[in-house]
Amino acid sequence: MGLVDFLHRPWARTLVGFLEAIHDAILIASAERRLVYANQAALDLLGYSLEELQAKVMLDWVAPPYREGLARAMWPGGPAQPGALELAFVRKDGSWRYARCSFLYPELEGQMYSAAIVQDITQPRQTRQSLTDADVPYVAPNAIEAERLASKRLEALYQADEKLYASLELDQVLQALADVCVDLLGADKSCILTWDETHQYLITRAQRGFTSQFVQLMNEYAGHGLIAHAARSGETVVVQDTHQDDAVARQITDPEGIRAFMHIPIRLEGQVFGVFSVNNLQPHTFGPEEQRAFTSLARRAALAIQNARLYAQAQGKAALEERQKLARNLHDSVSQTIYGIVLGVRSAKAQLAQHPEQVPATLDFVLKLAEAATAEMRALIFELRPDSLKHQGLVAALARQVAATRARHGLYIETSLDSEPPLSLEAKEALYRVAQEALHNVVQHAHAHKVYLRLQQQDGKVELEVRDDGVGFDPQREYPGHLGLVSMRERIERLGGRFYIASSPGAGTTLRAELNLPSG
């Protein structure tokens, strides 16, 4: 199993989000001795990219004296208990890093993995050795403050998830990222820039703490400099003091008082979507722990951004489907009805000269067609202008839809509509769309003679029911390509409601949707 397979497991998102926030290095290997995951702390420890680590055999980046011990610990060849050992890793630059490794052997979806939790002990080891050589008593460094900061960052990242996933609108997700950076992780300013359509320039999509002049300057400059380098290379850019780095565009940073920054690429599906910029007003050393915290935040944000993009695509697809459906309705009903009116008028004109006694009957036929076209157009106009639901209400909208269906298809529909329910506009639209889709299904599939539509308020809820005497169907079966029932259920359950279907071949169909009324 490779990295991609591992990360696409259902539990991977939650697991990876947790592991990225841990300041110790984490390595996970499959039973086939292949690396399937390494967190950012592990990449920093070893000095390799994830792709470089996966291209090598795991034991290659372990110092030779320790390879046999690691092999026994990671792949014991039989039942294994958690344990620990000390070893040395060989970094990409050839230097050694000493570490204390604890081993676990989780079983996930029936597959065994070996997980190593790695704590870097190089500095304490070297300090201890130098103090021993000088015959000076060793005093362990105080790690309390470091642990406190690590705990604070971990808590901030948990809170960040709630803010990042609070919306499915892309701009709101990006703004939440900038707000989290400042409010929870202590940066002075933050901004997020994304590629324009040409993929040549970066555009400021969200910011916190910057002036409007900065945003304008950055948008003019953002195809160049360090921030563009971060976007094009996919590498994080860190500047500890803007006054000491000649690559910094100080005409941008000085007016805002920025003295240190970090530009972190945001990756989506292997491509750089944009850059997350963390800014401080004083020279600042971004240590490994702090860099990992901000990088972890960028990765969490990437998941939220991807969700927002998928939602936008789904909304666009839904809008396109609605327009196509409207076009079909115009073609299938209104245009044909108008054509019938034209033919009727021509017939009446011809009859007027030769058979005037037939004209009244022909005009009655034309009048009925005109009434049907009017009802149909009212229903279609309502679909084009959903704000009509807000101003005229759900009951009027349902009555209008029923009238259009009667006129269009000659279907007998009996209605029972209570007074206007005190629901939100979103809830009213959901019930209206369910009724619309249900009537469409009756016309297309049920071959019914009679339909009954009811809207009733009782026991603290609003209930919509559409019942027909048609051919029925088996609701337990899947019907590929027919997503109407799924869409109706999702609309109602997304609002905390309940959706029911009762049907069987030859026994008609009853569809019921329930939404709770607001309390008080």
Coordinates of C-alpha atoms in Angstrom, one line a residue, residues 20-411:
E20 CA 0.4 16.8 11.9
A21 CA -0.3 18.7 15.2
I22 CA 2.1 16.5 17.2
H23 CA 5.5 18.0 17.7
D24 CA 7.2 14.6 17.7
A25 CA 8.1 12.9 14.4
I26 CA 5.7 10.2 13.3
L27 CA 6.6 7.4 10.8
I28 CA 4.1 4.7 9.7
A29 CA 5.1 1.7 7.6
S30 CA 3.1 -1.1 6.0
A31 CA 3.8 -4.8 6.6
E32 CA 5.6 -4.7 3.2
R33 CA 8.2 -2.4 4.8
R34 CA 7.1 0.6 2.8
L35 CA 6.6 4.0 4.3
V36 CA 3.0 5.1 4.0
Y37 CA 3.0 8.2 6.1
A38 CA 5.5 10.7 7.7
N39 CA 4.3 14.0 9.3
Q40 CA 6.0 17.3 8.9
A41 CA 8.1 16.8 12.0
A42 CA 9.6 13.7 10.5
L43 CA 10.4 15.4 7.3
D44 CA 12.2 18.2 9.3
L45 CA 14.1 15.7 11.3
L46 CA 15.3 13.7 8.3
G47 CA 15.8 16.6 5.9
Y48 CA 14.1 14.8 3.0
S49 CA 10.8 15.5 1.2
L50 CA 8.1 12.9 1.5
E51 CA 8.6 11.8 -2.1
E52 CA 12.3 11.3 -1.5
L53 CA 11.7 9.2 1.6
Q54 CA 9.2 7.0 -0.2
A55 CA 11.7 6.4 -3.0
K56 CA 14.2 4.9 -0.5
V57 CA 14.2 1.8 1.6
M58 CA 13.4 2.8 5.1
L59 CA 16.6 1.4 6.6
D60 CA 18.7 3.5 4.2
W61 CA 18.1 6.6 6.3
V62 CA 19.1 4.8 9.6
A63 CA 22.7 4.9 10.7
P64 CA 24.3 1.4 10.0
P65 CA 24.8 0.4 13.6
Y66 CA 21.1 0.8 14.3
R67 CA 19.5 -0.8 11.3
E68 CA 19.2 -4.3 12.6
G69 CA 17.6 -3.1 15.8
L70 CA 15.1 -0.9 13.9
A71 CA 14.2 -3.8 11.6
R72 CA 13.4 -6.0 14.5
A73 CA 11.3 -3.3 16.2
M74 CA 9.3 -2.2 13.1
W75 CA 8.8 -5.7 11.7
P76 CA 9.0 -8.2 14.5
G77 CA 7.8 -11.1 12.3
G78 CA 5.2 -12.2 14.9
P79 CA 3.1 -10.9 17.8
A80 CA 4.6 -7.7 19.1
Q81 CA 4.2 -5.5 22.1
P82 CA 4.8 -1.7 22.2
G83 CA 8.4 -0.9 23.0
A84 CA 11.2 1.7 22.6
L85 CA 14.8 2.1 21.6
E86 CA 17.4 4.7 20.9
L87 CA 19.0 5.0 17.4
A88 CA 20.5 7.5 15.0
F89 CA 19.0 8.7 11.6
V90 CA 21.2 9.8 8.7
R91 CA 19.9 13.1 7.3
K92 CA 20.0 14.0 3.7
D93 CA 23.1 16.2 4.3
G94 CA 24.9 13.3 5.9
S95 CA 24.7 14.4 9.5
W96 CA 23.3 12.2 12.3
R97 CA 20.3 12.9 14.4
Y98 CA 19.9 10.8 17.6
A99 CA 16.4 9.8 18.5
R100 CA 14.3 7.9 21.0
C101 CA 11.7 5.8 19.2
S102 CA 8.5 4.3 20.7
F103 CA 6.8 1.6 18.6
L104 CA 3.1 0.8 18.2
Y105 CA 1.5 -1.8 15.9
P106 CA -2.0 -0.7 15.0
E107 CA -4.4 -2.8 12.9
L108 CA -6.5 -0.6 10.6
E109 CA -9.2 -2.2 8.4
G110 CA -7.6 -5.6 8.8
Q111 CA -4.1 -4.5 7.9
M112 CA -1.1 -4.3 10.2
Y113 CA 1.1 -1.3 10.4
S114 CA 4.2 -0.3 12.4
A115 CA 4.2 3.2 13.8
A116 CA 7.3 4.9 15.3
I117 CA 6.9 8.0 17.5
V118 CA 10.3 9.7 17.3
Q119 CA 11.7 12.2 19.8
D120 CA 14.8 14.1 18.7
I121 CA 17.4 13.8 21.5
T122 CA 20.5 15.0 19.6
Q123 CA 20.8 18.3 21.5
P124 CA 20.3 16.9 25.0
R125 CA 22.7 14.0 24.2
Q126 CA 25.4 16.4 22.9
T127 CA 24.9 18.7 25.9
R128 CA 25.0 15.8 28.3
Q129 CA 28.2 14.5 26.7
S130 CA 29.9 17.9 26.8
L131 CA 29.0 18.4 30.4
T132 CA 30.3 14.9 31.3
D133 CA 33.6 15.6 29.6
A134 CA 34.0 18.8 31.6
D135 CA 33.1 17.0 34.8
V136 CA 30.2 19.4 35.4
P137 CA 26.9 18.1 36.8
Y138 CA 24.3 17.7 34.1
V139 CA 21.0 19.7 34.4
A140 CA 18.2 18.8 32.0
P141 CA 16.9 21.7 30.0
N142 CA 13.6 23.1 31.2
A143 CA 10.9 21.7 28.7
I144 CA 7.9 23.0 30.6
E145 CA 7.5 26.2 28.6
A146 CA 8.0 24.3 25.3
E147 CA 5.4 21.8 26.3
R148 CA 3.0 24.6 27.3
L149 CA 3.4 26.3 23.9
A150 CA 3.0 23.0 22.1
S151 CA -0.2 22.3 24.0
K152 CA -1.5 25.8 23.2
R153 CA -0.8 25.4 19.5
L154 CA -2.5 22.0 19.5
E155 CA -5.6 23.4 21.2
A156 CA -5.6 26.3 18.7
L157 CA -5.5 23.8 15.8
Y158 CA -8.5 22.0 17.2
Q159 CA -10.4 25.2 17.5
A160 CA -9.3 26.1 13.9
D161 CA -11.1 23.1 12.5
E162 CA -14.4 24.4 13.9
K163 CA -13.9 27.8 12.2
L164 CA -12.5 26.5 8.9
Y165 CA -15.4 24.1 8.4
A166 CA -18.1 26.5 9.6
S167 CA -18.9 27.5 6.0
L168 CA -18.8 26.0 2.5
E169 CA -18.3 29.3 0.8
L170 CA -14.7 29.6 -0.4
D171 CA -14.2 33.3 0.5
Q172 CA -15.5 32.6 4.0
V173 CA -13.1 29.7 4.4
L174 CA -10.2 31.8 3.3
Q175 CA -11.1 34.6 5.7
A176 CA -11.5 32.1 8.5
L177 CA -7.9 31.0 7.8
A178 CA -6.6 34.5 8.1
D179 CA -8.6 35.1 11.3
V180 CA -7.4 31.8 12.9
C181 CA -3.8 32.8 12.1
V182 CA -4.1 36.0 14.0
D183 CA -6.6 35.1 16.8
L184 CA -5.5 31.7 17.7
L185 CA -1.9 31.3 16.6
G186 CA -0.7 34.8 17.5
A187 CA 0.4 36.3 14.2
D188 CA 0.1 40.1 13.8
K189 CA -1.2 40.0 10.3
S190 CA -2.2 37.4 7.7
C191 CA -3.3 37.3 4.1
I192 CA -4.2 34.5 1.6
L193 CA -3.5 35.0 -2.1
T194 CA -4.6 32.6 -4.9
W195 CA -3.7 32.3 -8.5
D196 CA -5.8 34.2 -11.1
E197 CA -7.3 32.4 -14.1
T198 CA -4.1 32.8 -16.2
H199 CA -2.0 31.3 -13.4
Q200 CA 0.4 34.2 -13.8
Y201 CA -0.6 36.5 -10.9
L202 CA -1.7 36.1 -7.3
I203 CA -4.8 37.9 -6.1
T204 CA -5.5 38.7 -2.4
R205 CA -8.6 36.8 -1.5
A206 CA -8.6 37.3 2.3
Q207 CA -6.6 39.3 4.8
R208 CA -6.5 40.3 8.4
G209 CA -4.8 43.4 9.7
F210 CA -3.6 44.9 6.4
T211 CA -4.6 48.3 4.9
S212 CA -6.5 48.6 1.6
Q213 CA -3.4 50.3 0.1
F214 CA -1.3 47.1 0.9
V215 CA -3.9 44.9 -0.8
Q216 CA -3.8 47.1 -3.9
L217 CA 0.1 47.1 -3.9
M218 CA 0.2 43.4 -3.3
N219 CA -2.2 42.6 -6.2
E220 CA 0.0 44.7 -8.5
Y221 CA 3.2 43.0 -7.3
A222 CA 2.1 39.5 -6.6
G223 CA 3.4 38.0 -9.8
H224 CA 6.9 38.6 -8.5
G225 CA 9.1 38.3 -5.4
L226 CA 9.2 35.8 -2.6
I227 CA 5.5 35.2 -2.4
A228 CA 5.4 34.3 -6.1
H229 CA 8.4 32.1 -5.5
A230 CA 6.5 30.2 -2.8
A231 CA 3.6 29.7 -5.1
R232 CA 5.6 28.6 -8.1
S233 CA 8.1 26.4 -6.3
G234 CA 5.8 25.0 -3.6
E235 CA 8.4 25.7 -1.0
T236 CA 7.8 27.6 2.2
V237 CA 9.6 31.0 2.4
V238 CA 10.7 32.2 5.8
V239 CA 12.2 35.6 6.5
Q240 CA 13.2 36.3 10.1
D241 CA 14.0 40.0 9.6
T242 CA 13.0 41.9 6.5
H243 CA 15.7 44.5 7.1
Q244 CA 18.4 41.9 6.8
D245 CA 17.2 40.1 3.6
D246 CA 17.9 41.7 0.3
A247 CA 15.3 39.6 -1.5
V248 CA 12.4 41.3 0.4
A249 CA 10.4 43.9 -1.4
R250 CA 10.5 46.5 1.3
Q251 CA 8.3 48.9 -0.6
I252 CA 5.6 46.4 0.2
T253 CA 6.5 45.4 3.8
D254 CA 7.8 48.6 5.3
P255 CA 4.6 50.7 5.0
E256 CA 2.8 47.9 7.0
G257 CA 5.6 47.6 9.5
I258 CA 6.3 44.0 8.7
R259 CA 9.6 42.7 10.0
A260 CA 9.2 38.9 9.7
F261 CA 7.0 36.7 7.6
M262 CA 6.4 33.1 6.4
H263 CA 4.8 32.3 3.0
I264 CA 3.3 28.8 3.1
P265 CA 2.0 27.2 -0.2
I266 CA -1.5 25.8 0.0
R267 CA -1.6 22.6 -2.0
L268 CA -4.8 21.0 -3.5
E269 CA -4.5 17.7 -5.4
G270 CA -0.8 18.1 -5.9
Q271 CA -1.0 21.7 -7.2
V272 CA -0.4 25.0 -5.5
F273 CA -3.7 26.7 -5.0
G274 CA -2.4 29.8 -3.3
V275 CA -0.1 31.1 -0.5
F276 CA -0.9 31.5 3.2
S277 CA 1.2 34.4 4.6
V278 CA 2.0 34.8 8.3
N279 CA 3.3 38.2 9.3
N280 CA 4.9 39.7 12.4
L281 CA 5.6 43.4 13.3
Q282 CA 8.9 42.5 15.0
P283 CA 11.9 40.4 13.9
H284 CA 11.0 36.9 14.7
T285 CA 12.6 33.5 14.6
F286 CA 10.1 31.0 13.3
G287 CA 11.2 27.8 15.1
P288 CA 10.5 24.3 13.9
E289 CA 7.5 23.9 16.2
E290 CA 6.0 27.1 15.1
Q291 CA 6.6 26.4 11.5
R292 CA 4.9 23.0 11.9
A293 CA 1.9 24.6 13.6
F294 CA 1.3 27.0 10.7
T295 CA 2.0 24.4 8.1
S296 CA -0.5 22.1 9.8
L297 CA -3.0 24.9 9.8
A298 CA -2.4 25.4 6.0
R299 CA -3.0 21.7 5.4
R300 CA -6.2 21.7 7.4
A301 CA -7.4 24.7 5.5
A302 CA -6.6 22.9 2.2
L303 CA -9.2 20.3 3.1
A304 CA -11.8 22.9 4.0
I305 CA -11.0 24.8 0.7
Q306 CA -11.4 21.6 -1.3
N307 CA -14.8 21.0 0.3
A308 CA -15.8 24.6 -0.6
R309 CA -14.7 24.1 -4.2
L310 CA -16.6 20.8 -4.5
Y311 CA -19.7 22.5 -3.0
A312 CA -19.4 25.4 -5.5
Q313 CA -19.0 22.9 -8.4
A314 CA -22.1 21.0 -7.1
Q315 CA -24.0 24.3 -6.9
G316 CA -23.0 25.2 -10.4
K317 CA -24.0 21.8 -11.7
A318 CA -27.4 22.0 -9.9
A319 CA -28.0 25.5 -11.5
L320 CA -27.1 24.1 -14.9
E321 CA -29.4 21.2 -14.4
E322 CA -32.2 23.6 -13.4
R323 CA -31.7 25.7 -16.5
Q324 CA -31.7 22.7 -18.7
K325 CA -34.9 21.4 -17.1
L326 CA -36.4 24.9 -17.6
A327 CA -35.4 24.8 -21.3
R328 CA -37.0 21.4 -21.7
N329 CA -40.2 22.5 -20.1
L330 CA -40.4 25.6 -22.3
H331 CA -39.9 23.4 -25.4
D332 CA -42.1 20.5 -24.3
S333 CA -45.0 22.5 -23.0
V334 CA -45.2 26.3 -23.6
S335 CA -43.8 26.4 -27.1
Q336 CA -46.1 23.5 -28.2
T337 CA -49.1 25.2 -26.5
I338 CA -48.4 28.5 -28.3
Y339 CA -48.0 26.6 -31.6
G340 CA -51.4 25.1 -30.9
I341 CA -52.9 28.5 -30.3
V342 CA -51.5 29.7 -33.6
L343 CA -53.0 26.8 -35.4
G344 CA -56.4 27.4 -33.7
V345 CA -56.5 31.0 -34.7
R346 CA -55.7 30.2 -38.3
S347 CA -58.4 27.5 -38.2
A348 CA -60.9 30.0 -36.8
K349 CA -60.0 32.5 -39.5
A350 CA -60.6 30.0 -42.2
Q351 CA -63.9 28.8 -40.6
L352 CA -65.1 32.4 -40.4
A353 CA -65.5 32.6 -44.1
Q354 CA -66.8 29.0 -44.8
H355 CA -68.2 27.6 -41.6
P356 CA -68.9 30.4 -39.2
E357 CA -71.0 28.2 -36.9
Q358 CA -67.8 26.2 -36.0
V359 CA -65.8 29.3 -34.9
P360 CA -67.1 29.5 -31.2
A361 CA -65.9 25.9 -30.6
T362 CA -62.5 26.6 -32.1
L363 CA -62.1 29.8 -30.0
D364 CA -63.1 27.9 -26.9
F365 CA -60.2 25.4 -27.7
V366 CA -57.8 28.4 -28.3
L367 CA -58.9 29.9 -25.0
K368 CA -58.2 26.7 -23.0
L369 CA -54.7 26.5 -24.6
A370 CA -54.0 30.1 -23.7
E371 CA -55.1 29.5 -20.1
A372 CA -52.8 26.4 -20.0
A373 CA -49.9 28.4 -21.4
T374 CA -50.5 31.2 -18.8
A375 CA -50.4 28.7 -15.9
E376 CA -47.3 27.1 -17.3
M377 CA -45.5 30.4 -17.7
R378 CA -46.4 31.5 -14.2
A379 CA -44.8 28.3 -12.8
L380 CA -41.7 28.7 -15.0
I381 CA -41.3 32.4 -14.0
F382 CA -41.5 31.3 -10.4
E383 CA -38.6 28.9 -11.0
L384 CA -36.7 31.7 -12.6
R385 CA -37.4 34.1 -9.7
P386 CA -37.2 32.1 -6.5
D387 CA -37.6 35.3 -4.5
S388 CA -41.3 34.9 -5.3
L389 CA -41.4 32.2 -2.7
K390 CA -40.2 34.8 -0.1
H391 CA -42.9 37.4 -1.1
Q392 CA -45.8 35.1 -2.0
G393 CA -45.2 32.1 0.3
L394 CA -45.1 28.4 0.1
V395 CA -48.8 27.8 -0.1
A396 CA -49.2 30.1 -3.2
A397 CA -46.2 28.5 -4.8
L398 CA -47.6 25.0 -4.4
A399 CA -51.0 26.1 -5.7
R400 CA -49.3 27.6 -8.7
Q401 CA -47.3 24.4 -9.4
V402 CA -50.4 22.3 -9.1
A403 CA -52.3 24.5 -11.6
A404 CA -49.4 24.3 -14.1
T405 CA -49.3 20.5 -13.8
R406 CA -53.0 20.2 -14.2
A407 CA -53.0 22.5 -17.3
R408 CA -49.9 20.9 -18.8
H409 CA -50.8 17.2 -18.4
G410 CA -54.6 17.1 -17.7
L411 CA -53.9 15.3 -14.5

